[in-house]
JSON list of C-alpha atoms in Angstrom, two decimals:
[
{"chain": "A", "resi": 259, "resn": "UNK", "atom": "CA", "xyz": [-57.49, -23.08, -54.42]},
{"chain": "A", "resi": 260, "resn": "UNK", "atom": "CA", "xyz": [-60.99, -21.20, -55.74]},
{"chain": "A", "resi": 261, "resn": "UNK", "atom": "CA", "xyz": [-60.52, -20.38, -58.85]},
{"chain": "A", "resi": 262, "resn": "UNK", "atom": "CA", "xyz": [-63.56, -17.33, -58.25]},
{"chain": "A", "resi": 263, "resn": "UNK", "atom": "CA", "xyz": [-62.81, -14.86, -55.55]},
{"chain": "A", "resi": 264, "resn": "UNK", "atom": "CA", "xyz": [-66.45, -13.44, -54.60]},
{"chain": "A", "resi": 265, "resn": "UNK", "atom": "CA", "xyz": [-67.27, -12.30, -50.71]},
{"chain": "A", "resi": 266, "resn": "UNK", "atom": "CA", "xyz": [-71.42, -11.82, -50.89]},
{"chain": "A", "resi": 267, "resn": "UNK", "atom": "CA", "xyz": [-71.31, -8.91, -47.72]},
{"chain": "A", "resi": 268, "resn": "UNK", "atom": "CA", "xyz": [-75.41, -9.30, -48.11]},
{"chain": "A", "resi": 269, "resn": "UNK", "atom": "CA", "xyz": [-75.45, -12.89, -46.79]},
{"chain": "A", "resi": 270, "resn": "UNK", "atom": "CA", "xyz": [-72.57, -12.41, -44.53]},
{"chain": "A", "resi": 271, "resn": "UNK", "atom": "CA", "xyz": [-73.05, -12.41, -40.38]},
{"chain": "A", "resi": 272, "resn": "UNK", "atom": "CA", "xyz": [-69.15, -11.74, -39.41]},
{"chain": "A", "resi": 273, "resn": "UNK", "atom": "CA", "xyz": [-68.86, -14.70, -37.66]},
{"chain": "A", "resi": 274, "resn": "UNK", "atom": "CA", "xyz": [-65.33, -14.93, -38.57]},
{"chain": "A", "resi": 275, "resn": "UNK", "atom": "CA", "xyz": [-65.15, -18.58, -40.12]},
{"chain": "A", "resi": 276, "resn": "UNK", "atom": "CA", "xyz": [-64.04, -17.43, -43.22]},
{"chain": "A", "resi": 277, "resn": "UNK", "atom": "CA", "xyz": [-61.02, -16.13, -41.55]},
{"chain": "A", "resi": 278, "resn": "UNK", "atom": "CA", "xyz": [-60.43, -18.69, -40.02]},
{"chain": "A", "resi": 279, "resn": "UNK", "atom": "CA", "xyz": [-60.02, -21.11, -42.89]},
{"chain": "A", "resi": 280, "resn": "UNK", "atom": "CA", "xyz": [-58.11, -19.67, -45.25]},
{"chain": "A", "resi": 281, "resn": "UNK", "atom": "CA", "xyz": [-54.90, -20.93, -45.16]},
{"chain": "A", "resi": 282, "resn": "UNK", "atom": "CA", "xyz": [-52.73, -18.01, -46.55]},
{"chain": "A", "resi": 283, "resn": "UNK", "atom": "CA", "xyz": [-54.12, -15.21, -44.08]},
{"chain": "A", "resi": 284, "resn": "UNK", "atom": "CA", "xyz": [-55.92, -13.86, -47.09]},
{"chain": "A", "resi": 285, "resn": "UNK", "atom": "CA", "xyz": [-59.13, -12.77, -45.88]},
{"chain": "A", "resi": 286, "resn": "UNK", "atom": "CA", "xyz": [-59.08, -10.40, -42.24]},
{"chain": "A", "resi": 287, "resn": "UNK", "atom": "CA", "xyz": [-61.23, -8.20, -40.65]},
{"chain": "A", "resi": 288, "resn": "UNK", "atom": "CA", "xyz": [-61.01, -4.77, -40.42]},
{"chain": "A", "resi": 289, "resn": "UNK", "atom": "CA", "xyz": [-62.53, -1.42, -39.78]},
{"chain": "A", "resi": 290, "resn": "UNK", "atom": "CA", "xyz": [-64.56, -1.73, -42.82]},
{"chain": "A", "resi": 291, "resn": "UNK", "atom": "CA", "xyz": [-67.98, -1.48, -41.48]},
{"chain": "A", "resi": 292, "resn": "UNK", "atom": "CA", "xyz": [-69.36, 0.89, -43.17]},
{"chain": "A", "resi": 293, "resn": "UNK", "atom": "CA", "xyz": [-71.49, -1.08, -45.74]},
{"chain": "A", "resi": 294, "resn": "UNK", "atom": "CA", "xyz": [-74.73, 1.04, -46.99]},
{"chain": "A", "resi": 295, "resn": "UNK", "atom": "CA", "xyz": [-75.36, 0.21, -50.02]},
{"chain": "A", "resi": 296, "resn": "UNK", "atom": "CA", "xyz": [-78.58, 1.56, -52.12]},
{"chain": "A", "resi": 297, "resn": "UNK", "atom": "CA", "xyz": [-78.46, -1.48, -54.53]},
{"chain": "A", "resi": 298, "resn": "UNK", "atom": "CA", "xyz": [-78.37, -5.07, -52.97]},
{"chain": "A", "resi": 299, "resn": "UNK", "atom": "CA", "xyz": [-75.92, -5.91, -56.00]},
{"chain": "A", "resi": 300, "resn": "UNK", "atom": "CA", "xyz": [-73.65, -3.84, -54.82]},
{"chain": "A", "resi": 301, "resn": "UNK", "atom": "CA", "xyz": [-72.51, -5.95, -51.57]},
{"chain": "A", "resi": 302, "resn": "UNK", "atom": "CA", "xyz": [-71.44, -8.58, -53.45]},
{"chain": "A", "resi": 303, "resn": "UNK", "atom": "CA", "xyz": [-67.25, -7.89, -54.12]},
{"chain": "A", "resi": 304, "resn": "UNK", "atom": "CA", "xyz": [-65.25, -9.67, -56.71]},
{"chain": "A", "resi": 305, "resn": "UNK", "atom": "CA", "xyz": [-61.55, -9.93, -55.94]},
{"chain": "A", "resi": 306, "resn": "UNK", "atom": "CA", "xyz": [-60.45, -6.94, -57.57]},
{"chain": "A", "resi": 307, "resn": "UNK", "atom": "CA", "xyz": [-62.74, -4.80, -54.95]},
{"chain": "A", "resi": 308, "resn": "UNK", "atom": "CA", "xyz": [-61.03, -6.98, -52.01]},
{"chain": "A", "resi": 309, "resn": "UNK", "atom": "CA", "xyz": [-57.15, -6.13, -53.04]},
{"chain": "A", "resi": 310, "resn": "UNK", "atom": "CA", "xyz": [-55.93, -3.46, -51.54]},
{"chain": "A", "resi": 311, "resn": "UNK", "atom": "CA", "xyz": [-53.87, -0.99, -53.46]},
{"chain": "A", "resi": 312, "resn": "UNK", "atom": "CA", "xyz": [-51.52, 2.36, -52.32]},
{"chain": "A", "resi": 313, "resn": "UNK", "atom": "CA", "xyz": [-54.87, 4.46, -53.13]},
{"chain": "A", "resi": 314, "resn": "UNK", "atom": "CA", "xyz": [-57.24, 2.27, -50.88]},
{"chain": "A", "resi": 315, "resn": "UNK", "atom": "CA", "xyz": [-55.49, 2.28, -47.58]},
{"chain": "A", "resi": 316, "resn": "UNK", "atom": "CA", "xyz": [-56.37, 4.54, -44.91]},
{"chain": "A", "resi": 317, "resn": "UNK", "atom": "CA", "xyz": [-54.23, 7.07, -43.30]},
{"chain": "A", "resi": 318, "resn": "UNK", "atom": "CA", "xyz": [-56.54, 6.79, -40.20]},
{"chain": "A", "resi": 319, "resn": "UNK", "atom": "CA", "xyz": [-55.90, 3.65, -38.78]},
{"chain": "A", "resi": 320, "resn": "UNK", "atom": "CA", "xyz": [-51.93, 3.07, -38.74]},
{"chain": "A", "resi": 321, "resn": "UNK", "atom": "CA", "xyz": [-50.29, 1.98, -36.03]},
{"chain": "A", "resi": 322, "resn": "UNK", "atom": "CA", "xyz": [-47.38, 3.34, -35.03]},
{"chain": "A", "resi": 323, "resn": "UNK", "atom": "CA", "xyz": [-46.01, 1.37, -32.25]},
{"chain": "A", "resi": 324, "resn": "UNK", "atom": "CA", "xyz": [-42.18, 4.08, -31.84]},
{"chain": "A", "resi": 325, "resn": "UNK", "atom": "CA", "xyz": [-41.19, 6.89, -33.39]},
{"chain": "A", "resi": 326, "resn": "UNK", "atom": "CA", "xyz": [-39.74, 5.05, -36.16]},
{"chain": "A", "resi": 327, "resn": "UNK", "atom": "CA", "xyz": [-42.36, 3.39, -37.47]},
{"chain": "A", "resi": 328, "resn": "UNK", "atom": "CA", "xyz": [-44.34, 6.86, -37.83]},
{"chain": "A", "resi": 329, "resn": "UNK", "atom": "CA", "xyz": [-43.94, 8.40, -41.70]},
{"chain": "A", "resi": 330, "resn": "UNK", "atom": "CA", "xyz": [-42.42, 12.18, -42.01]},
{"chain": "A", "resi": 331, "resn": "UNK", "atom": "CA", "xyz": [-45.56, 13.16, -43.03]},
{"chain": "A", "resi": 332, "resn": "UNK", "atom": "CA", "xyz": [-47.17, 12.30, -39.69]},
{"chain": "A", "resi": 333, "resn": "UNK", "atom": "CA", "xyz": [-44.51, 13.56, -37.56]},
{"chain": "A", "resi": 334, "resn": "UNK", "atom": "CA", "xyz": [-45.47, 17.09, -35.67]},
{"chain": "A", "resi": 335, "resn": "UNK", "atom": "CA", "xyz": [-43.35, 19.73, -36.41]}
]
């Protein structure tokens, strides 16, 4: 396995071979698209940017396929 986790958005053309390839369903695509950056630097994520943590998901995007799987908070009243 790498031992350096680095995803360089800047050179990247989401083709999708990355995903692909890795073997442990590690690296997806998702609704991050929005990628402006002033600083060319700045596209270039280690693998602490790429974890995803409680305070990085997004409410917008869930899926709630029944009633069950939709959280009390989300539920109309």
């Amino acid at each position: 396995f790498a031992k350096i986790y680095n995803i360089d958005y800047g050179r990247c053309i989401f083709c999708g071979y990355c995903v692909e390839a890795c073997p442990k369903d590690a690296i997806t695509h998702g609704y991050n698209f929005e990628l402006s950056v002033y600083n060319r630097a700045d596209l270039l994520k280690t693998k602490d940017d790429l974890l995803i943590t409680k305070q990085k998901q997004s409410k917008n995007y869930r899926v709630a396929f029944s009633d069950e799987d939709v959280d009390s908070e989300y539920k109309e009243v």
